[in-house]
Coordinates of C-alpha atoms in Angstrom, one line a residue:
Chain A
X1 CA -64.8 30.6 -191.0
X2 CA -67.8 32.8 -191.8
X3 CA -67.7 36.6 -191.7
X4 CA -70.1 39.0 -190.0
X5 CA -71.9 39.5 -193.4
X6 CA -72.9 35.9 -193.5
X7 CA -76.5 35.5 -192.6
X8 CA -75.6 32.7 -190.3
X9 CA -73.3 34.9 -188.2
X10 CA -75.9 36.6 -186.0
X11 CA -77.6 33.2 -185.4
X12 CA -74.3 31.7 -184.2
X13 CA -73.1 34.7 -182.3
X14 CA -76.3 35.2 -180.4
X15 CA -75.4 32.0 -178.5
X16 CA -71.9 33.4 -177.8
X17 CA -73.5 36.5 -176.4
X18 CA -76.0 34.4 -174.3
X19 CA -73.2 32.4 -172.8
X20 CA -71.0 35.4 -172.1
X21 CA -73.8 37.4 -170.5
X22 CA -74.9 34.4 -168.4
X23 CA -71.4 33.6 -167.4
X24 CA -70.7 37.2 -166.3
X25 CA -74.0 37.1 -164.3
X26 CA -72.7 34.1 -162.5
X27 CA -69.4 35.9 -161.8
X28 CA -71.3 38.9 -160.4
X29 CA -73.3 36.5 -158.1
X30 CA -70.1 34.7 -156.9
X31 CA -68.1 37.8 -156.2
X32 CA -71.1 39.3 -154.4
X33 CA -71.3 36.2 -152.2
X34 CA -67.6 36.5 -151.4
X35 CA -67.8 40.1 -150.2
X36 CA -69.3 39.4 -146.8
X37 CA -66.5 36.8 -146.3
X38 CA -63.7 39.2 -146.9
X39 CA -61.1 39.4 -144.2
X40 CA -60.2 43.0 -144.6
X41 CA -61.6 46.2 -146.0
X42 CA -59.1 46.1 -148.9
X43 CA -60.2 42.5 -149.7
X44 CA -63.8 43.6 -149.6
X45 CA -63.0 46.5 -152.0
X46 CA -61.2 44.2 -154.4
X47 CA -64.1 41.7 -154.5
X48 CA -66.5 44.6 -155.1
X49 CA -64.4 45.8 -157.9
X50 CA -64.2 42.2 -159.3
X51 CA -68.0 42.1 -159.3
X52 CA -68.2 45.5 -160.9
X53 CA -65.8 44.4 -163.7
X54 CA -68.1 41.4 -164.4
X55 CA -71.0 43.8 -164.6
X56 CA -69.2 45.9 -167.2
X57 CA -68.4 42.7 -169.1
X58 CA -72.1 41.7 -169.1
X59 CA -73.2 45.1 -170.3
X60 CA -70.5 45.2 -173.0
X61 CA -71.7 41.8 -174.4
X62 CA -75.3 43.0 -174.2
X63 CA -74.3 45.8 -176.5
X64 CA -72.8 43.2 -178.9
X65 CA -76.2 41.5 -178.9
X66 CA -78.1 44.7 -179.4
X67 CA -75.8 45.6 -182.4
X68 CA -76.5 42.2 -184.0
X69 CA -80.2 42.8 -183.2
X70 CA -80.5 39.4 -181.6
X71 CA -82.3 38.6 -178.3
X72 CA -79.9 38.2 -175.4
X73 CA -80.9 35.1 -173.5
X74 CA -79.8 34.7 -169.9
X75 CA -80.3 31.6 -167.9
X76 CA -78.2 30.8 -164.8
X77 CA -80.4 27.8 -163.9
X78 CA -79.5 25.4 -166.7
X79 CA -78.1 22.0 -165.7
X80 CA -74.4 23.0 -165.9
X81 CA -74.5 26.4 -164.3
X82 CA -76.9 25.0 -161.6
X83 CA -74.3 22.5 -160.5
X84 CA -71.5 25.1 -160.5
X85 CA -73.6 27.7 -158.6
X86 CA -74.8 25.1 -156.1
X87 CA -71.2 24.1 -155.4
X88 CA -70.1 27.7 -155.0
X89 CA -73.1 28.5 -152.7
X90 CA -72.3 25.5 -150.6
X91 CA -68.8 26.7 -149.8
X92 CA -69.9 30.4 -149.5
X93 CA -72.6 29.4 -147.0
X94 CA -70.0 27.5 -145.1
X95 CA -67.8 30.7 -144.9
X96 CA -65.1 29.1 -147.0
X97 CA -63.6 32.1 -148.8
X98 CA -60.6 30.1 -149.9
X99 CA -62.8 27.5 -151.6
X100 CA -64.7 30.3 -153.3
X101 CA -61.4 31.8 -154.6
X102 CA -60.4 28.4 -156.1
X103 CA -63.7 28.1 -157.9
X104 CA -64.2 31.6 -159.1
X105 CA -60.7 33.1 -159.5
X106 CA -59.0 30.0 -160.8
X107 CA -61.5 27.6 -162.5
X108 CA -64.2 30.0 -163.7
X109 CA -61.7 32.7 -164.7
X110 CA -59.7 30.1 -166.7
X111 CA -62.9 29.0 -168.3
X112 CA -63.8 32.5 -169.2
X113 CA -60.4 33.4 -170.6
X114 CA -60.2 30.3 -172.7
X115 CA -63.7 30.8 -174.2
X116 CA -63.2 34.5 -174.9
X117 CA -59.8 33.9 -176.5
X118 CA -61.3 31.1 -178.6
X119 CA -64.1 33.3 -179.9
X120 CA -61.9 36.3 -180.6
X121 CA -60.6 35.4 -184.1
X122 CA -64.1 34.8 -185.4
X123 CA -65.7 37.9 -184.0
X124 CA -66.7 40.9 -186.0
X125 CA -64.6 44.1 -185.2
X126 CA -67.2 45.6 -182.9
X127 CA -67.5 42.4 -180.9
X128 CA -63.8 41.6 -181.1
X129 CA -62.9 44.9 -179.5
X130 CA -65.0 44.1 -176.5
X131 CA -64.1 40.4 -176.3
X132 CA -60.4 41.4 -176.4
X133 CA -60.8 43.8 -173.5
X134 CA -62.9 41.3 -171.5
X135 CA -60.5 38.5 -172.1
X136 CA -57.6 40.7 -170.9
X137 CA -59.4 41.7 -167.7
X138 CA -60.4 38.1 -167.0
X139 CA -56.8 37.1 -167.4
X140 CA -55.9 39.8 -164.9
X141 CA -58.5 38.3 -162.5
X142 CA -56.9 34.9 -163.0
X143 CA -53.4 36.3 -162.4
X144 CA -54.6 38.0 -159.3
X145 CA -56.2 34.8 -158.1
X146 CA -53.0 32.8 -158.7
X147 CA -50.9 35.4 -156.8
X148 CA -53.4 35.3 -153.8
X149 CA -53.5 31.5 -153.7
X150 CA -49.8 31.2 -154.1
X151 CA -49.6 32.9 -150.7
X152 CA -52.3 30.7 -149.3
X153 CA -50.4 27.6 -150.6
X154 CA -47.3 28.8 -148.7
X155 CA -49.3 29.3 -145.6
X156 CA -51.3 26.0 -145.6
X157 CA -50.9 23.8 -148.7
X158 CA -53.1 21.0 -147.3
X159 CA -56.0 23.4 -146.7
X160 CA -55.7 24.6 -150.3
X161 CA -55.4 21.1 -151.6
X162 CA -58.7 20.2 -149.9
X163 CA -60.4 23.1 -151.7
X164 CA -59.0 22.1 -155.0
X165 CA -60.2 18.6 -154.5
X166 CA -63.7 19.9 -153.9
X167 CA -63.6 22.5 -156.7
X168 CA -62.2 20.0 -159.2
X169 CA -65.0 17.5 -158.6
X170 CA -67.9 19.9 -158.4
X171 CA -66.9 22.7 -160.8
X172 CA -64.0 21.8 -163.1
X173 CA -65.4 18.4 -164.0
X174 CA -68.8 20.1 -164.9
X175 CA -67.2 22.8 -167.0
X176 CA -64.8 20.4 -168.8
X177 CA -67.7 18.1 -169.7
X178 CA -69.7 21.1 -170.9
X179 CA -67.0 22.2 -173.4
X180 CA -66.4 18.6 -174.6
X181 CA -66.5 18.1 -178.4
X182 CA -69.9 16.4 -178.4
X183 CA -73.3 17.9 -178.3
X184 CA -74.4 18.5 -174.7
X185 CA -76.4 15.6 -173.2
X186 CA -78.9 17.7 -171.4
X187 CA -79.5 21.1 -173.2
X188 CA -77.5 23.7 -171.2
X189 CA -80.5 26.1 -171.1
X190 CA -78.3 28.9 -172.4
X191 CA -78.1 28.2 -176.1
X192 CA -81.1 29.6 -177.9
X193 CA -82.0 26.5 -179.8
X194 CA -79.8 23.5 -180.7
X195 CA -76.4 23.1 -179.0
X196 CA -74.1 26.0 -180.1
X197 CA -71.2 23.6 -180.2
X198 CA -72.5 22.2 -183.5
X199 CA -72.1 25.6 -185.2
X200 CA -69.1 27.1 -183.4
X201 CA -66.7 25.8 -186.1
X202 CA -68.3 28.5 -188.3
X203 CA -66.5 31.0 -186.1
X204 CA -63.3 29.1 -186.2
X205 CA -63.8 27.5 -182.7
X206 CA -62.8 23.8 -182.4
X207 CA -64.2 22.3 -179.2
X208 CA -61.4 19.8 -178.7
X209 CA -58.9 22.7 -178.8
X210 CA -61.0 24.7 -176.4
X211 CA -61.3 21.8 -174.0
X212 CA -57.6 21.1 -174.2
X213 CA -56.8 24.8 -173.6
X214 CA -59.0 24.8 -170.5
X215 CA -57.2 21.7 -169.2
X216 CA -53.8 23.1 -169.9
X217 CA -54.4 26.6 -168.5
X218 CA -56.2 25.2 -165.4
X219 CA -53.3 22.9 -164.8
X220 CA -50.8 25.6 -165.4
X221 CA -52.6 27.8 -162.8
X222 CA -52.4 25.1 -160.2
X223 CA -48.7 24.4 -160.8
X224 CA -48.0 28.1 -160.6
X225 CA -49.7 28.3 -157.3
X226 CA -47.3 25.7 -156.1
X227 CA -48.9 22.3 -156.4
X228 CA -46.6 19.5 -157.6
X229 CA -47.1 18.3 -161.2
X230 CA -48.2 14.9 -160.0
X231 CA -51.0 16.4 -157.9
X232 CA -52.1 18.5 -160.8
X233 CA -52.0 15.5 -163.2
X234 CA -54.2 13.5 -160.8
X235 CA -56.8 16.3 -160.8
X236 CA -56.7 16.8 -164.6
X237 CA -57.0 13.0 -165.1
X238 CA -60.3 13.2 -163.4
X239 CA -61.8 15.6 -165.9
X240 CA -64.0 14.1 -168.6
X241 CA -62.5 13.8 -172.0
Chain B
X1 CA -52.4 5.0 -170.8
X2 CA -51.5 6.1 -167.3
X3 CA -54.2 8.7 -167.2
X4 CA -56.9 6.1 -166.6
X5 CA -55.0 4.6 -163.7
X6 CA -54.3 8.0 -162.2
X7 CA -58.0 9.0 -162.5
X8 CA -59.2 6.9 -159.7
X9 CA -61.2 3.7 -159.4
X10 CA -64.4 5.6 -158.8
X11 CA -64.5 6.9 -162.4
X12 CA -64.9 4.9 -165.6
X13 CA -61.6 4.5 -167.5
X14 CA -60.9 6.9 -170.3
X15 CA -61.3 5.4 -173.7
X16 CA -58.5 6.1 -176.2
X17 CA -60.9 7.4 -178.9
X18 CA -62.2 10.0 -176.5
X19 CA -58.8 11.0 -175.1
X20 CA -56.9 11.2 -178.3
X21 CA -58.6 14.3 -179.7
X22 CA -58.0 16.1 -176.4
X23 CA -54.3 15.0 -176.2
X24 CA -53.7 16.1 -179.8
X25 CA -54.6 19.6 -178.8
X26 CA -53.0 19.6 -175.4
X27 CA -49.7 21.5 -174.9
X28 CA -46.8 19.5 -173.4
X29 CA -46.9 19.8 -169.6
X30 CA -45.1 18.6 -166.6
X31 CA -46.6 15.3 -165.4
X32 CA -44.7 14.3 -162.3
X33 CA -41.3 14.5 -160.5
X34 CA -38.9 11.8 -159.8
X35 CA -35.6 11.1 -157.9
X36 CA -32.8 9.2 -159.6
X37 CA -30.4 7.5 -157.2
X38 CA -27.0 6.0 -157.7
X39 CA -25.4 3.4 -155.6
X40 CA -22.6 5.9 -155.2
X41 CA -25.0 7.9 -152.9
X42 CA -25.7 10.7 -155.4
X43 CA -29.4 11.5 -155.7
X44 CA -30.9 14.0 -158.2
X45 CA -34.3 15.4 -158.8
X46 CA -35.9 15.2 -162.3
X47 CA -39.2 16.1 -163.9
X48 CA -41.2 14.2 -166.5
X49 CA -42.7 16.4 -169.2
X50 CA -45.1 14.7 -171.6
X51 CA -45.2 16.0 -175.2
X52 CA -48.4 14.0 -175.8
X53 CA -47.2 12.6 -179.0
X54 CA -49.8 10.2 -180.4
X55 CA -48.2 8.1 -183.0
X56 CA -51.0 6.8 -185.2
X57 CA -52.3 7.3 -188.7
X58 CA -53.0 11.0 -188.0
X59 CA -49.6 11.9 -186.7
X60 CA -47.6 14.5 -188.6
X61 CA -43.9 15.2 -188.2
X62 CA -44.2 19.0 -188.3
X63 CA -46.7 18.8 -185.4
X64 CA -44.6 16.4 -183.5
X65 CA -41.5 18.6 -183.9
X66 CA -43.5 21.6 -182.5
X67 CA -44.6 19.5 -179.5
X68 CA -41.1 18.3 -178.7
X69 CA -39.8 21.8 -179.1
X70 CA -42.5 23.1 -176.7
X71 CA -41.6 20.3 -174.3
X72 CA -38.0 21.4 -174.3
X73 CA -39.2 25.0 -173.6
X74 CA -41.3 23.8 -170.7
X75 CA -38.2 21.9 -169.4
X76 CA -36.1 25.1 -169.7
X77 CA -38.8 27.0 -167.7
X78 CA -38.5 24.5 -164.9
X79 CA -34.8 25.3 -164.6
X80 CA -33.6 22.0 -166.0
X81 CA -29.9 21.6 -166.5
X82 CA -30.2 18.8 -169.0
X83 CA -33.1 17.7 -171.2
X84 CA -33.4 14.0 -172.2
X85 CA -35.8 13.1 -175.0
X86 CA -37.5 9.7 -174.5
X87 CA -39.3 7.3 -176.7
X88 CA -40.7 8.7 -179.9
X89 CA -39.8 12.3 -179.0
X90 CA -36.2 11.1 -179.3
X91 CA -36.8 10.1 -182.9
X92 CA -38.5 13.4 -183.6
X93 CA -35.7 15.4 -182.0
X94 CA -33.1 13.5 -183.9
X95 CA -34.7 13.8 -187.2
X96 CA -35.6 17.5 -186.8
X97 CA -32.1 18.3 -185.6
X98 CA -33.6 20.2 -182.7
X99 CA -31.2 22.5 -180.9
X100 CA -32.8 23.7 -177.7
X101 CA -29.3 24.4 -176.3
X102 CA -28.9 27.5 -178.5
X103 CA -32.5 28.5 -178.1
X104 CA -33.2 27.9 -174.4
X105 CA -29.6 27.5 -173.1
X106 CA -30.3 24.0 -171.9
X107 CA -28.3 21.1 -173.4
X108 CA -30.3 18.1 -174.5
X109 CA -29.6 14.5 -175.5
X110 CA -31.6 12.2 -177.5
X111 CA -30.4 9.3 -175.4
X112 CA -29.6 7.4 -178.5
X113 CA -26.1 6.4 -177.6
X114 CA -27.1 4.4 -174.5
X115 CA -30.1 3.0 -176.4
X116 CA -27.8 1.8 -179.2
X117 CA -25.3 0.4 -176.7
X118 CA -27.9 -1.4 -174.7
X119 CA -29.7 -2.9 -177.8
X120 CA -26.4 -4.1 -179.2
X121 CA -25.5 -5.7 -175.8
X122 CA -28.9 -7.4 -175.8
X123 CA -28.4 -8.6 -179.3
X124 CA -25.0 -10.0 -178.4
X125 CA -26.5 -11.7 -175.4
X126 CA -29.1 -13.3 -177.7
X127 CA -26.2 -14.4 -180.1
X128 CA -24.6 -16.1 -177.1
X129 CA -21.1 -15.3 -178.4
X130 CA -21.7 -16.7 -181.9
X131 CA -20.1 -14.2 -184.3
X132 CA -21.6 -16.2 -187.2
X133 CA -25.2 -15.5 -186.0
X134 CA -27.2 -13.9 -188.8
X135 CA -28.3 -10.5 -187.5
X136 CA -30.7 -8.2 -189.3
X137 CA -31.1 -4.6 -188.2
X138 CA -34.4 -3.1 -189.3
X139 CA -34.0 0.6 -189.3
X140 CA -30.3 0.5 -189.9
X141 CA -30.3 3.9 -191.6
X142 CA -31.4 5.7 -188.4
X143 CA -29.2 7.0 -185.6
X144 CA -29.8 4.1 -183.2
X145 CA -29.9 1.6 -186.0
X146 CA -26.6 2.7 -187.5
X147 CA -25.1 2.8 -184.0
X148 CA -26.2 -0.7 -183.2
X149 CA -24.7 -1.9 -186.5
X150 CA -21.3 -0.2 -185.8
X151 CA -21.2 -1.8 -182.3
X152 CA -22.1 -5.2 -183.6
X153 CA -19.6 -5.0 -186.4
X154 CA -16.9 -4.0 -184.0
X155 CA -17.7 -7.2 -182.1
X156 CA -17.3 -9.4 -185.1
X157 CA -20.9 -9.6 -186.4
X158 CA -21.9 -8.6 -189.9
X159 CA -25.5 -7.4 -189.7
X160 CA -27.8 -7.3 -192.7
X161 CA -29.0 -3.7 -193.1
X162 CA -32.7 -3.0 -193.7
X163 CA -34.3 0.3 -194.0
X164 CA -36.4 2.7 -196.1
X165 CA -33.7 5.1 -197.2
X166 CA -31.1 3.6 -199.6
X167 CA -28.5 6.4 -199.3
X168 CA -27.6 6.1 -195.6
X169 CA -27.8 2.3 -195.8
X170 CA -25.3 2.2 -198.7
X171 CA -23.0 4.6 -196.8
X172 CA -23.2 2.4 -193.7
X173 CA -22.5 -0.8 -195.8
X174 CA -19.5 1.0 -197.2
X175 CA -18.3 1.9 -193.7
X176 CA -18.8 -1.6 -192.3
X177 CA -17.1 -4.2 -194.5
X178 CA -19.0 -7.4 -194.8
X179 CA -22.4 -6.0 -194.1
X180 CA -25.0 -5.9 -196.9
X181 CA -28.1 -3.9 -197.6
X182 CA -31.1 -6.2 -197.9
X183 CA -34.8 -6.0 -198.4
X184 CA -36.9 -7.1 -195.4
X185 CA -38.4 -9.8 -197.5
X186 CA -35.0 -11.3 -198.2
X187 CA -33.6 -10.8 -194.7
X188 CA -36.5 -11.9 -192.6
X189 CA -36.3 -15.7 -193.4
X190 CA -32.5 -15.7 -193.1
X191 CA -32.1 -14.1 -189.7
X192 CA -31.2 -15.7 -186.4
X193 CA -31.6 -12.4 -184.6
X194 CA -33.8 -9.5 -185.8
X195 CA -33.3 -6.1 -184.2
X196 CA -36.2 -3.6 -184.8
X197 CA -35.2 0.0 -184.4
X198 CA -37.2 1.8 -187.1
X199 CA -39.1 5.1 -186.8
X200 CA -42.4 3.4 -187.5
X201 CA -45.9 3.4 -186.3
X202 CA -47.1 0.8 -183.9
X203 CA -46.7 -2.8 -185.2
X204 CA -45.6 -1.6 -188.7
X205 CA -43.2 -4.5 -189.2
X206 CA -44.7 -7.8 -190.3
X207 CA -43.0 -10.7 -188.6
X208 CA -44.7 -13.5 -190.5
X209 CA -41.6 -14.4 -192.5
X210 CA -39.3 -14.5 -189.6
X211 CA -37.8 -18.0 -188.7
X212 CA -39.6 -19.8 -185.9
X213 CA -36.2 -20.2 -184.2
X214 CA -35.3 -16.5 -184.6
X215 CA -35.1 -14.0 -181.8
X216 CA -36.8 -10.6 -182.4
X217 CA -35.6 -7.7 -180.3
X218 CA -37.9 -4.8 -180.6
X219 CA -36.4 -1.5 -179.5
X220 CA -38.9 0.6 -181.5
X221 CA -41.0 3.1 -179.6
X222 CA -43.8 2.6 -180.3
X223 CA -43.0 -1.1 -180.8
X224 CA -42.3 -1.9 -184.5
X225 CA -43.6 -5.4 -184.2
X226 CA -45.7 -7.5 -181.9
X227 CA -45.4 -10.8 -180.2
X228 CA -46.5 -13.4 -182.7
X229 CA -47.1 -17.1 -182.4
X230 CA -43.8 -19.0 -182.8
X231 CA -41.6 -15.9 -182.7
X232 CA -39.4 -15.4 -179.8
X233 CA -40.1 -11.7 -179.3
X234 CA -38.8 -9.4 -176.7
X235 CA -38.8 -5.7 -176.0
X236 CA -35.3 -4.3 -176.1
X237 CA -33.5 -1.0 -175.4
X238 CA -34.4 -1.0 -171.7
X239 CA -32.1 -0.8 -168.7
X240 CA -32.3 -2.1 -165.2
X241 CA -31.6 0.4 -162.4
X242 CA -29.8 -0.8 -159.3
X243 CA -31.7 1.9 -157.4
X244 CA -35.3 2.0 -158.9
X245 CA -36.6 5.3 -159.9
X246 CA -38.7 7.0 -157.3
X247 CA -41.6 9.0 -158.6
X248 CA -44.6 10.7 -157.0
X249 CA -46.8 9.3 -159.8
X250 CA -45.9 5.6 -160.1
X251 CA -48.5 5.0 -162.8
X252 CA -46.3 6.6 -165.4
X253 CA -43.9 3.6 -164.9
X254 CA -46.7 1.0 -165.4
X255 CA -45.3 -0.3 -168.7
X256 CA -42.0 -1.1 -167.1
X257 CA -40.9 -4.0 -164.9
X258 CA -39.9 -2.6 -161.5
X259 CA -36.5 -1.0 -161.7
X260 CA -36.5 -0.8 -165.5
X261 CA -36.6 2.1 -167.9
X262 CA -36.0 3.0 -171.5
X263 CA -32.3 3.5 -172.1
X264 CA -32.8 6.9 -173.7
X265 CA -34.1 8.3 -170.5
X266 CA -31.3 6.6 -168.5
X267 CA -28.7 8.3 -170.6
X268 CA -29.8 11.7 -169.3
X269 CA -29.8 10.3 -165.8
X270 CA -26.4 8.9 -166.2
X271 CA -25.0 12.2 -167.5
X272 CA -26.7 14.1 -164.7
X273 CA -25.3 11.7 -162.1
X274 CA -21.9 12.4 -163.6
X275 CA -22.5 16.1 -163.6
X276 CA -22.0 16.1 -167.3
X277 CA -24.5 18.7 -168.4
X278 CA -23.8 18.2 -172.1
X279 CA -25.5 17.3 -175.3
X280 CA -24.1 13.8 -175.5
X281 CA -26.3 12.4 -178.3
X282 CA -27.4 14.8 -181.0
X283 CA -28.1 14.5 -184.7
X284 CA -27.8 11.4 -186.6
X285 CA -25.0 9.0 -187.4
X286 CA -22.6 9.9 -184.6
X287 CA -22.8 6.8 -182.4
X288 CA -19.5 5.0 -182.4
X289 CA -18.4 1.8 -180.6
X290 CA -16.1 4.0 -178.4
X291 CA -18.9 6.4 -177.4
X292 CA -21.2 3.5 -176.7
X293 CA -18.6 1.8 -174.5
X294 CA -18.1 5.1 -172.7
X295 CA -21.7 5.7 -171.9
X296 CA -22.2 2.0 -170.9
X297 CA -19.3 2.3 -168.5
X298 CA -20.6 5.6 -167.0
X299 CA -24.1 4.0 -166.6
X300 CA -22.6 0.9 -165.0
X301 CA -20.9 3.2 -162.4
X302 CA -24.4 4.2 -161.3
X303 CA -26.0 0.8 -161.3
X304 CA -27.5 1.1 -164.8
X305 CA -27.1 -1.7 -167.2
X306 CA -29.0 -3.6 -170.0
X307 CA -32.2 -5.2 -168.7
X308 CA -32.6 -8.9 -169.1
X309 CA -34.6 -9.9 -172.2
X310 CA -38.0 -11.4 -171.5
X311 CA -40.7 -13.0 -173.5
X312 CA -43.6 -14.6 -171.8
X313 CA -41.9 -13.4 -168.6
X314 CA -39.1 -15.9 -169.0
X315 CA -35.5 -14.5 -168.9
X316 CA -33.5 -15.4 -172.0
X317 CA -30.6 -16.8 -170.2

């Protein structure tokens, strides 16, 4: 693993920053789309706060980029994020708040937690402090989502299962493929030049481990919500290896 | 691999070389639930937790121990009253002397006593009552292997003892008069019945020198040998259930004939059906003919007995 004094560090970490900032921007967009669908003032306030947290994360990672003196690329329209955002917008436009929660609070928050925690050991102290805080808050979002959906599961398990079916196909499969061990097929549009996955090992990040962590944590979230292990196994088996 | 079957026909099957790196990094997790029924009317729920042990050239014991340990922890979190190790996890648990009972408060059994009992019964079936049949046990120094040897010896057979570790083999030979420690090269061409119970990687035992008329019973998991031309080869160590296992993910049973299962798993089911929440099989070298007879009798009470031996789908009898 290289240290922050290694001349390669800023070159590798700029892609980390680009992915963080773009991912947080997507989070802001998603929570913003959910606000009009809120069923109560309290829920509206919670979603507003979630969006605000994502904004703080974005700004925090921008500071990391500034300190490293690297340009902070942001692109929400690359092939992977485009698919995810299209799926989310489809459900939001249909007024499906439950479906939005599954995609944002479970799948995307799991994705964020796993990636932030993966990058933490290889981060310089300035970045690590921020990454640690962000990862903790994303984990809180995930826990909040799990609690909320556990109640929904108790109310109508079949309705929630339909949402997971959709989100697994349209979001989880895309993200699992994106973090696969091989270089991305189409360029993601977020990495500054070549696929960042080729260099992440320099920061101690092993993509098979990251992918496995995503699969494990996503599955654990679904089982905690109340889904039977067999249902979860069927969903996980559909993810790309 | 059941994952490809579960995945759905609309997606291409997962190739082993792509899945293996992922599984190597995946924590043990619950895969499905099942219900085990007894003809006595008792029915109990169970949960299958996969430790994702990939036994190939890259496997390491320390990693495997960690995985089995984590699987036991996962079982404890689900509120299990008894943990049964199955397949290769049983070998790992036995060799590592895992003790989740003290750590997690849940008794566990390797399932080795019923496995040894069933394998011995299947070997005796293959011997057709001939106490002069020349039997070789490959892996005789292990827990299951030594148990099989003791049971066969108590029934009048004098197995040849083959294995990698001379010390336990010599101790077993001293314990069982008339048995001898042999090399595989010497034993293979002089055996009527070969029992494979070694902790080995897939297909590690060469069957080229085995007599054409010999019967090979492979209870290894993964299999120690492989069906070879001219060799009467059968998988052993499996039981038949009078009440087939019910599961919400039938694909996990795809390697079994309907109503059949590895005996190690069935030992835990037997104990649960008997409400004996105890670590029946732990450690190495404790399988006696008396214990084997006891667990066989308990299993029989719940419709669990040795599965018929098959090769090329033809019953031995």
